[in-house]
């Protein structure tokens, strides 16, 4: 099928590069990544970018973004060590995970991290003790998880009033309260989610100003979309609308703005190449064609769980006649079905051994792929320079 997401040039480049690679594998195209970075920083020219490393921690991705001037949001001391090994200084990192062991805070502090996210009293107390004097921002809960394809909002963050108390506590314990963060949910389709979140942040800023604390920073997290199977607004439209919300809430003296893109930066730079292992029906008169691939939920496509993320699918050299199929992975786990309710249409003459190309798979695939389930090695990634 002719894919429409990539330019003909990029598509041919990826096809040629992957032709002799064993499947399944991810092809990560650094030109596409650079283009996405440009697009995002154009849409949010005033924001500091902290790349959410968990989306794709490939060394080549990190180095590429480092060269482009990005900062990095880390979730663990392991990501910290990985970045340090690439000579990325700790000053360019934030420790954005609100769930931290005391000894990991101490280690991060020792390595030079001075910027931490928090969302509860216990964590603020650990930070005060093991990362004294550091800058902290408190994460608030947001609504909008029903319009995000991959919600991230409920587990992290605290209610508005608690955020205010935590900032005051941080101050009293000698930390430097710097701002407020939120994450409206990954692949957030409703731009007004940022409006509601920013209004909440404005309220918190005002309340704290009344207590003598001037916050300076808003961390708007991720949530900006990648293009998957269904259409979405362009990043420009997100940028324009969100800039307007900031203007409405903060007027002429806007705070320092941070964004933490993961998906919107790396997803579209990746194409996962898979092979059809087997095609079958469950009875002679069943019309339900099951297409089993060499990649499934455990091999990198875990975000297809619940059919939440629906990747665009492309192929080469089959006939034009399509028919709906059920798509499933190769492992001996009955959960390893990719799409059954939502039916993808594939060529009726698709054969075992044919390749299927999953577009927009640069984010949350290699980092999620299992280590040895059914003996299958982790999803391999090749960098197209
Ligand atoms: C995962 C995560 C992100 C990235 O979100 P995307 O929707 O992939 O852009 C940003 N910030 C934090 C704190 C995260 O946990």
Short mmCIF file of C-alpha atoms and ligand atoms in Angstrom, two decimals:
data_model
loop_
_atom_site.label_atom_id
_atom_site.label_comp_id
_atom_site.label_asym_id
_atom_site.label_seq_id
_atom_site.Cartn_x
_atom_site.Cartn_y
_atom_site.Cartn_z
CA UNK A 1 0.00 0.00 0.00
CA UNK A 2 1.24 3.46 -0.72
CA UNK A 3 1.99 5.09 2.56
CA UNK A 4 1.35 8.81 2.81
CA UNK A 5 3.14 9.64 6.04
CA UNK A 6 6.68 9.78 4.68
CA UNK A 7 7.96 11.54 1.61
CA UNK A 8 8.66 9.23 -1.34
CA UNK A 9 12.38 9.87 -0.79
CA UNK A 10 12.36 8.93 2.86
CA UNK A 11 10.25 5.86 2.16
CA UNK A 12 12.58 4.62 -0.60
CA UNK A 13 15.59 5.29 1.62
CA UNK A 14 14.09 3.19 4.42
CA UNK A 15 13.00 0.38 2.08
CA UNK A 16 16.46 0.16 0.54
CA UNK A 17 18.24 0.31 3.89
CA UNK A 18 16.04 -2.37 5.47
CA UNK A 19 16.03 -4.72 2.47
CA UNK A 20 18.88 -6.91 3.70
CA UNK A 21 18.09 -6.65 7.44
CA UNK A 22 16.51 -9.59 9.25
CA UNK A 23 13.06 -8.90 10.72
CA UNK A 24 11.68 -7.80 13.02
CA UNK A 25 13.70 -4.63 13.29
CA UNK A 26 13.24 -0.95 13.77
CA UNK A 27 14.76 1.47 11.29
CA UNK A 28 15.34 4.84 12.93
CA UNK A 29 16.02 7.63 10.48
CA UNK A 30 18.00 10.49 11.99
CA UNK A 31 17.06 12.93 9.21
CA UNK A 32 13.42 12.45 10.12
CA UNK A 33 14.27 12.94 13.79
CA UNK A 34 16.05 16.23 13.03
CA UNK A 35 13.06 17.35 11.00
CA UNK A 36 10.72 16.60 13.90
CA UNK A 37 12.95 18.50 16.28
CA UNK A 38 12.87 21.49 13.95
CA UNK A 39 9.11 21.26 13.64
CA UNK A 40 8.58 21.10 17.40
CA UNK A 41 11.00 23.89 18.29
CA UNK A 42 9.38 26.06 15.61
CA UNK A 43 5.95 25.43 17.11
CA UNK A 44 7.25 26.17 20.63
CA UNK A 45 10.09 28.66 20.04
CA UNK A 46 10.13 29.90 23.65
CA UNK A 47 10.24 26.47 25.32
CA UNK A 48 13.22 24.55 26.64
CA UNK A 49 13.08 21.01 25.31
CA UNK A 50 13.73 18.16 27.74
CA UNK A 51 13.53 14.99 25.68
CA UNK A 52 11.76 12.16 27.55
CA UNK A 53 14.51 9.56 27.24
CA UNK A 54 12.18 6.63 27.92
CA UNK A 55 10.53 7.09 24.52
CA UNK A 56 13.64 5.89 22.73
CA UNK A 57 16.93 5.60 24.62
CA UNK A 58 19.03 4.62 21.60
CA UNK A 59 22.51 6.13 21.90
CA UNK A 60 22.28 7.53 18.36
CA UNK A 61 18.99 9.24 19.20
CA UNK A 62 20.45 10.73 22.36
CA UNK A 63 23.56 11.95 20.56
CA UNK A 64 21.55 13.42 17.73
CA UNK A 65 19.29 15.34 20.12
CA UNK A 66 22.30 16.38 22.17
CA UNK A 67 23.85 17.91 19.06
CA UNK A 68 20.61 19.73 18.35
CA UNK A 69 20.80 21.30 21.81
CA UNK A 70 18.08 19.38 23.61
CA UNK A 71 18.01 18.78 27.34
CA UNK A 72 16.94 15.45 28.77
CA UNK A 73 14.26 14.27 31.16
CA UNK A 74 15.33 11.10 32.90
CA UNK A 75 13.27 8.52 34.74
CA UNK A 76 15.98 6.58 36.54
CA UNK A 77 19.63 6.50 37.56
CA UNK A 78 20.22 4.12 34.67
CA UNK A 79 19.18 6.74 32.15
CA UNK A 80 21.34 9.19 34.08
CA UNK A 81 24.40 6.96 33.74
CA UNK A 82 23.70 6.41 30.07
CA UNK A 83 23.63 10.15 29.39
CA UNK A 84 26.71 10.82 31.52
CA UNK A 85 28.59 8.18 29.54
CA UNK A 86 27.81 10.22 26.42
CA UNK A 87 29.32 13.29 28.11
CA UNK A 88 25.96 14.98 28.46
CA UNK A 89 26.29 17.13 31.59
CA UNK A 90 23.92 16.69 34.52
CA UNK A 91 22.94 20.38 34.26
CA UNK A 92 21.13 19.50 31.06
CA UNK A 93 18.94 16.91 32.78
CA UNK A 94 15.85 16.86 34.93
CA UNK A 95 14.88 13.91 37.09
CA UNK A 96 11.23 13.81 36.07
CA UNK A 97 10.10 10.60 37.74
CA UNK A 98 8.15 11.36 40.90
CA UNK A 99 8.81 7.85 42.20
CA UNK A 100 12.33 7.65 43.56
CA UNK A 101 14.36 5.66 46.06
CA UNK A 102 16.26 7.80 48.57
CA UNK A 103 19.55 6.29 47.42
CA UNK A 104 18.77 7.10 43.79
CA UNK A 105 18.12 10.72 44.73
CA UNK A 106 21.44 10.77 46.58
CA UNK A 107 23.24 9.28 43.59
CA UNK A 108 21.64 11.70 41.14
CA UNK A 109 22.60 14.60 43.38
CA UNK A 110 26.15 13.32 43.66
CA UNK A 111 26.31 13.19 39.85
CA UNK A 112 25.20 16.82 39.64
CA UNK A 113 21.43 16.67 39.07
CA UNK A 114 19.79 19.73 40.62
CA UNK A 115 16.34 19.63 39.07
CA UNK A 116 13.69 17.22 40.30
CA UNK A 117 9.98 16.58 39.86
CA UNK A 118 7.91 15.68 42.88
CA UNK A 119 4.30 15.01 43.78
CA UNK A 120 4.12 13.97 47.42
CA UNK A 121 5.35 14.83 50.87
CA UNK A 122 7.53 11.77 51.26
CA UNK A 123 9.44 12.57 48.08
CA UNK A 124 9.87 16.25 49.01
CA UNK A 125 11.36 15.16 52.35
CA UNK A 126 13.71 12.72 50.61
CA UNK A 127 14.76 15.44 48.18
CA UNK A 128 15.41 17.92 51.00
CA UNK A 129 17.59 15.37 52.73
CA UNK A 130 19.45 13.80 49.82
CA UNK A 131 19.44 16.59 47.23
CA UNK A 132 19.59 19.66 49.48
CA UNK A 133 19.04 23.04 47.86
CA UNK A 134 17.91 21.54 44.54
CA UNK A 135 15.28 23.10 42.34
CA UNK A 136 11.98 21.25 42.45
CA UNK A 137 8.77 21.44 40.52
CA UNK A 138 5.56 19.83 41.66
CA UNK A 139 3.42 17.84 39.29
CA UNK A 140 -0.33 18.38 39.35
CA UNK A 141 -3.03 16.01 38.22
CA UNK A 142 -4.83 16.92 35.04
CA UNK A 143 -8.05 15.90 33.39
CA UNK A 144 -8.31 14.73 29.83
CA UNK A 145 -7.25 11.11 30.15
CA UNK A 146 -10.25 10.11 28.03
CA UNK A 147 -8.95 12.08 25.05
CA UNK A 148 -5.38 10.81 25.32
CA UNK A 149 -4.67 7.57 23.50
CA UNK A 150 -2.09 6.62 26.13
CA UNK A 151 -3.08 8.34 29.40
CA UNK A 152 -0.32 9.15 31.87
CA UNK A 153 -2.23 11.39 34.15
CA UNK A 154 -3.71 9.41 37.01
CA UNK A 155 -0.67 7.71 38.48
CA UNK A 156 1.43 10.87 38.76
CA UNK A 157 0.74 14.27 40.20
CA UNK A 158 -1.33 15.53 43.09
CA UNK A 159 -4.37 17.71 43.59
CA UNK A 160 -4.04 21.45 43.30
CA UNK A 161 -4.16 22.23 47.02
CA UNK A 162 -1.60 19.60 47.82
CA UNK A 163 0.71 21.03 45.16
CA UNK A 164 0.54 24.36 46.97
CA UNK A 165 1.34 22.71 50.30
CA UNK A 166 4.25 20.78 48.80
CA UNK A 167 5.80 23.91 47.32
CA UNK A 168 5.60 25.58 50.73
CA UNK A 169 7.08 22.52 52.38
CA UNK A 170 9.90 22.45 49.83
CA UNK A 171 10.68 26.07 50.61
CA UNK A 172 10.61 25.44 54.35
CA UNK A 173 12.99 22.49 53.95
CA UNK A 174 15.54 24.54 52.02
CA UNK A 175 14.76 23.36 48.51
CA UNK A 176 14.21 25.88 45.71
CA UNK A 177 10.60 25.70 44.53
CA UNK A 178 10.85 26.50 40.82
CA UNK A 179 7.53 25.68 39.23
CA UNK A 180 4.68 23.35 38.41
CA UNK A 181 4.49 20.53 35.92
CA UNK A 182 1.75 18.46 34.37
CA UNK A 183 1.33 15.85 31.65
CA UNK A 184 -2.03 15.88 29.89
CA UNK A 185 -1.62 12.29 28.69
CA UNK A 186 0.39 10.93 25.81
CA UNK A 187 -0.98 11.29 22.28
CA UNK A 188 -3.42 13.89 23.57
CA UNK A 189 -5.95 14.64 20.85
CA UNK A 190 -7.74 17.45 22.65
CA UNK A 191 -5.65 20.63 22.61
CA UNK A 192 -7.90 22.27 25.20
CA UNK A 193 -6.44 19.87 27.78
CA UNK A 194 -3.50 22.27 27.99
CA UNK A 195 -5.90 25.16 28.54
CA UNK A 196 -7.42 23.55 31.61
CA UNK A 197 -4.01 22.52 32.94
CA UNK A 198 -2.50 25.98 32.45
CA UNK A 199 -5.46 27.63 34.19
CA UNK A 200 -4.84 25.35 37.14
CA UNK A 201 -1.16 26.28 37.15
CA UNK A 202 -2.03 29.97 37.04
CA UNK A 203 -4.24 29.52 40.09
CA UNK A 204 -1.40 27.80 41.95
CA UNK A 205 1.06 30.55 40.98
CA UNK A 206 -1.35 33.16 42.36
CA UNK A 207 -2.02 31.35 45.61
CA UNK A 208 1.69 30.92 46.20
CA UNK A 209 2.45 34.53 45.34
CA UNK A 210 0.09 35.34 48.20
CA UNK A 211 2.34 33.23 50.42
CA UNK A 212 5.44 35.03 49.20
CA UNK A 213 6.63 32.32 46.80
CA UNK A 214 7.22 33.45 43.21
CA UNK A 215 7.21 30.43 40.93
CA UNK A 216 9.02 30.91 37.63
CA UNK A 217 8.59 27.79 35.55
CA UNK A 218 5.84 25.72 33.95
CA UNK A 219 6.72 22.27 32.70
CA UNK A 220 4.04 21.29 30.18
CA UNK A 221 5.27 17.71 29.87
CA UNK A 222 4.65 15.69 26.73
CA UNK A 223 1.40 14.71 25.08
CA UNK A 224 2.03 16.34 21.73
CA UNK A 225 0.98 13.81 19.12
CA UNK A 226 2.58 11.73 16.45
CA UNK A 227 0.67 10.77 13.34
CA UNK A 228 -0.78 7.30 13.56
CA UNK A 229 -3.59 5.73 11.58
CA UNK A 230 -6.18 8.41 12.18
CA UNK A 231 -5.66 12.10 11.50
CA UNK A 232 -4.69 14.59 14.14
CA UNK A 233 -3.96 18.29 14.35
CA UNK A 234 -0.54 19.46 13.19
CA UNK A 235 2.10 20.36 15.75
CA UNK A 236 1.82 23.97 14.51
CA UNK A 237 -1.81 24.04 15.56
CA UNK A 238 -0.86 22.71 18.99
CA UNK A 239 1.86 25.32 19.24
CA UNK A 240 -0.41 28.19 18.23
CA UNK A 241 -3.25 27.20 20.54
CA UNK A 242 -1.05 26.46 23.54
CA UNK A 243 0.86 29.71 23.08
CA UNK A 244 -2.47 31.50 23.15
CA UNK A 245 -3.44 29.72 26.39
CA UNK A 246 -0.14 30.77 27.97
CA UNK A 247 -0.72 34.33 26.83
CA UNK A 248 -4.27 34.31 28.22
CA UNK A 249 -3.17 33.00 31.59
CA UNK A 250 0.15 34.76 32.08
CA UNK A 251 -0.08 37.81 29.82
CA UNK A 252 3.02 39.91 29.33
CA UNK A 253 5.21 38.16 31.90
CA UNK A 254 5.16 34.50 30.92
CA UNK A 255 7.03 32.00 33.05
CA UNK A 256 9.94 29.93 31.75
CA UNK A 257 8.35 27.09 29.75
CA UNK A 258 9.63 23.54 29.52
CA UNK A 259 8.28 20.83 27.25
CA UNK A 260 9.18 17.15 27.52
CA UNK A 261 8.41 15.60 24.16
CA UNK A 262 8.91 11.89 23.65
CA UNK A 263 6.42 10.52 21.16
CA UNK A 264 6.10 13.68 19.05
CA UNK A 265 9.87 13.73 18.49
CA UNK A 266 10.82 10.15 17.78
CA UNK A 267 7.72 8.21 16.74
CA UNK A 268 7.63 9.30 13.11
CA UNK A 269 11.36 8.77 12.69
CA UNK A 270 10.91 5.01 13.05
CA UNK A 271 9.62 2.22 10.82
CA UNK A 272 9.30 -1.28 12.25
CA UNK A 273 9.83 -3.94 9.62
CA UNK A 274 8.02 -7.23 10.21
CA UNK A 275 7.35 -10.41 8.32
CA UNK A 276 4.20 -12.45 7.92
CA UNK A 277 4.82 -15.79 9.65
CA UNK A 278 1.50 -17.50 9.07
CA UNK A 279 -1.98 -16.90 7.71
CA UNK A 280 -4.91 -19.05 8.82
CA UNK A 281 -8.61 -19.32 9.52
CA UNK A 282 -10.17 -21.07 12.49
CA UNK A 283 -12.54 -23.23 10.42
CA UNK A 284 -13.12 -24.05 6.77
CA UNK A 285 -16.07 -21.69 6.48
CA UNK A 286 -14.71 -18.86 8.63
CA UNK A 287 -13.98 -15.60 6.89
CA UNK A 288 -11.83 -14.31 9.72
CA UNK A 289 -8.31 -14.38 8.39
CA UNK A 290 -5.67 -14.43 11.12
CA UNK A 291 -2.35 -12.94 10.10
CA UNK A 292 0.48 -13.79 12.50
CA UNK A 293 3.58 -11.64 12.35
CA UNK A 294 7.09 -11.96 13.75
CA UNK A 295 6.38 -8.96 15.99
CA UNK A 296 3.60 -8.50 18.52
CA UNK A 297 2.81 -6.94 21.86
CA UNK A 298 5.95 -8.33 23.48
CA UNK A 299 8.34 -7.57 20.66
CA UNK A 300 7.84 -3.81 20.68
CA UNK A 301 4.21 -3.10 19.88
CA UNK A 302 2.93 -3.09 23.47
CA UNK A 303 1.13 0.20 22.87
CA UNK A 304 -1.27 -1.77 20.69
CA UNK A 305 -2.57 -3.28 23.93
CA UNK A 306 -6.29 -2.52 24.13
CA UNK A 307 -5.75 -1.35 20.52
CA UNK A 308 -4.86 2.03 22.05
CA UNK A 309 -2.26 3.08 19.52
CA UNK A 310 -3.09 2.15 15.93
CA UNK A 311 -0.02 2.36 13.77
CA UNK A 312 -0.19 3.04 10.04
CA UNK A 313 0.72 -0.11 8.13
CA UNK A 314 2.33 -0.29 4.68
CA UNK A 315 3.54 -2.99 2.30
CA UNK A 316 5.01 -3.36 -1.15
CA UNK A 317 4.19 -5.36 -4.21
CA UNK A 318 0.82 -6.95 -3.41
CA UNK A 319 -2.43 -6.64 -5.32
CA UNK A 320 -4.95 -3.85 -4.84
CA UNK A 321 -7.77 -5.98 -3.44
CA UNK A 322 -7.95 -5.73 0.32
CA UNK A 323 -9.75 -7.64 3.00
CA UNK A 324 -10.05 -7.17 6.75
CA UNK A 325 -7.85 -9.36 8.94
CA UNK A 326 -7.02 -10.03 12.57
CA UNK A 327 -3.39 -9.20 13.33
CA UNK A 328 -1.49 -11.12 16.00
CA UNK A 329 2.03 -11.57 17.29
CA UNK A 330 4.16 -14.72 17.26
CA UNK A 331 4.36 -15.62 20.96
CA UNK A 332 2.65 -18.34 22.95
CA UNK A 333 0.51 -15.93 24.92
CA UNK A 334 -3.10 -15.50 23.91
CA UNK A 335 -2.88 -11.87 24.94
CA UNK A 336 -0.47 -11.32 22.06
CA UNK A 337 -3.16 -10.17 19.62
CA UNK A 338 -2.56 -6.77 18.09
CA UNK A 339 -5.82 -5.75 16.41
CA UNK A 340 -9.05 -7.70 16.40
CA UNK A 341 -11.83 -5.18 17.12
CA UNK A 342 -10.25 -2.64 14.87
CA UNK A 343 -9.70 -4.48 11.60
CA UNK A 344 -6.80 -3.60 9.37
CA UNK A 345 -7.37 -4.21 5.67
CA UNK A 346 -4.56 -6.14 4.01
CA UNK A 347 -4.14 -7.48 0.46
CA UNK A 348 -6.01 -10.72 -0.18
CA UNK A 349 -2.90 -12.06 -1.92
CA UNK A 350 -0.65 -11.35 1.08
CA UNK A 351 1.61 -14.37 1.63
CA UNK A 352 3.74 -15.84 4.35
CA UNK A 353 7.18 -14.27 4.08
CA UNK A 354 5.85 -10.89 2.88
CA UNK A 355 7.00 -7.84 4.79
CA UNK A 356 4.73 -5.41 6.59
CA UNK A 357 6.04 -1.98 7.57
CA UNK A 358 4.75 -0.34 10.75
CA UNK A 359 5.11 3.40 10.47
CA UNK A 360 5.46 5.86 13.36
CA UNK A 361 7.10 3.25 15.55
CA UNK A 362 10.15 5.20 16.72
CA UNK A 363 8.68 5.82 20.19
CA UNK A 364 7.92 3.31 22.93
CA UNK A 365 8.83 0.24 20.91
CA UNK A 366 12.46 -0.81 21.44
CA UNK A 367 12.40 0.43 25.03
CA UNK A 368 9.28 -1.64 25.76
CA UNK A 369 10.27 -4.81 23.96
CA UNK A 370 10.70 -7.89 26.16
CA UNK A 371 14.10 -9.44 26.75
CA UNK A 372 13.55 -13.12 26.11
CA UNK A 373 9.87 -13.96 26.05
CA UNK A 374 9.57 -17.18 24.03
CA UNK A 375 13.31 -16.89 23.51
CA UNK A 376 12.84 -13.94 21.18
CA UNK A 377 15.58 -11.32 21.55
CA UNK A 378 14.71 -7.64 22.12
CA UNK A 379 13.67 -5.61 19.08
CA UNK A 380 16.78 -4.66 17.18
CA UNK A 381 17.20 -1.14 16.00
CA UNK A 382 19.24 0.11 13.03
CA UNK A 383 20.17 3.73 12.65
CA UNK A 384 19.87 5.36 9.27
CA UNK A 385 22.30 8.29 9.50
C1 LIG B 1 6.64 9.86 29.26
C2 LIG B 1 6.81 11.25 29.72
C3 LIG B 1 6.93 12.28 28.78
C4 LIG B 1 6.80 12.06 27.29
O1 LIG B 1 5.48 12.08 26.90
P1 LIG B 1 5.07 11.97 25.35
O2 LIG B 1 3.60 12.00 25.36
O3 LIG B 1 5.68 10.74 24.80
O4 LIG B 1 5.64 13.18 24.67
C5 LIG B 1 7.14 13.54 29.25
N1 LIG B 1 7.25 13.81 30.58
C6 LIG B 1 7.14 12.84 31.50
C7 LIG B 1 7.27 13.20 32.94
C8 LIG B 1 6.90 11.55 31.10
O5 LIG B 1 6.77 10.58 32.03
#
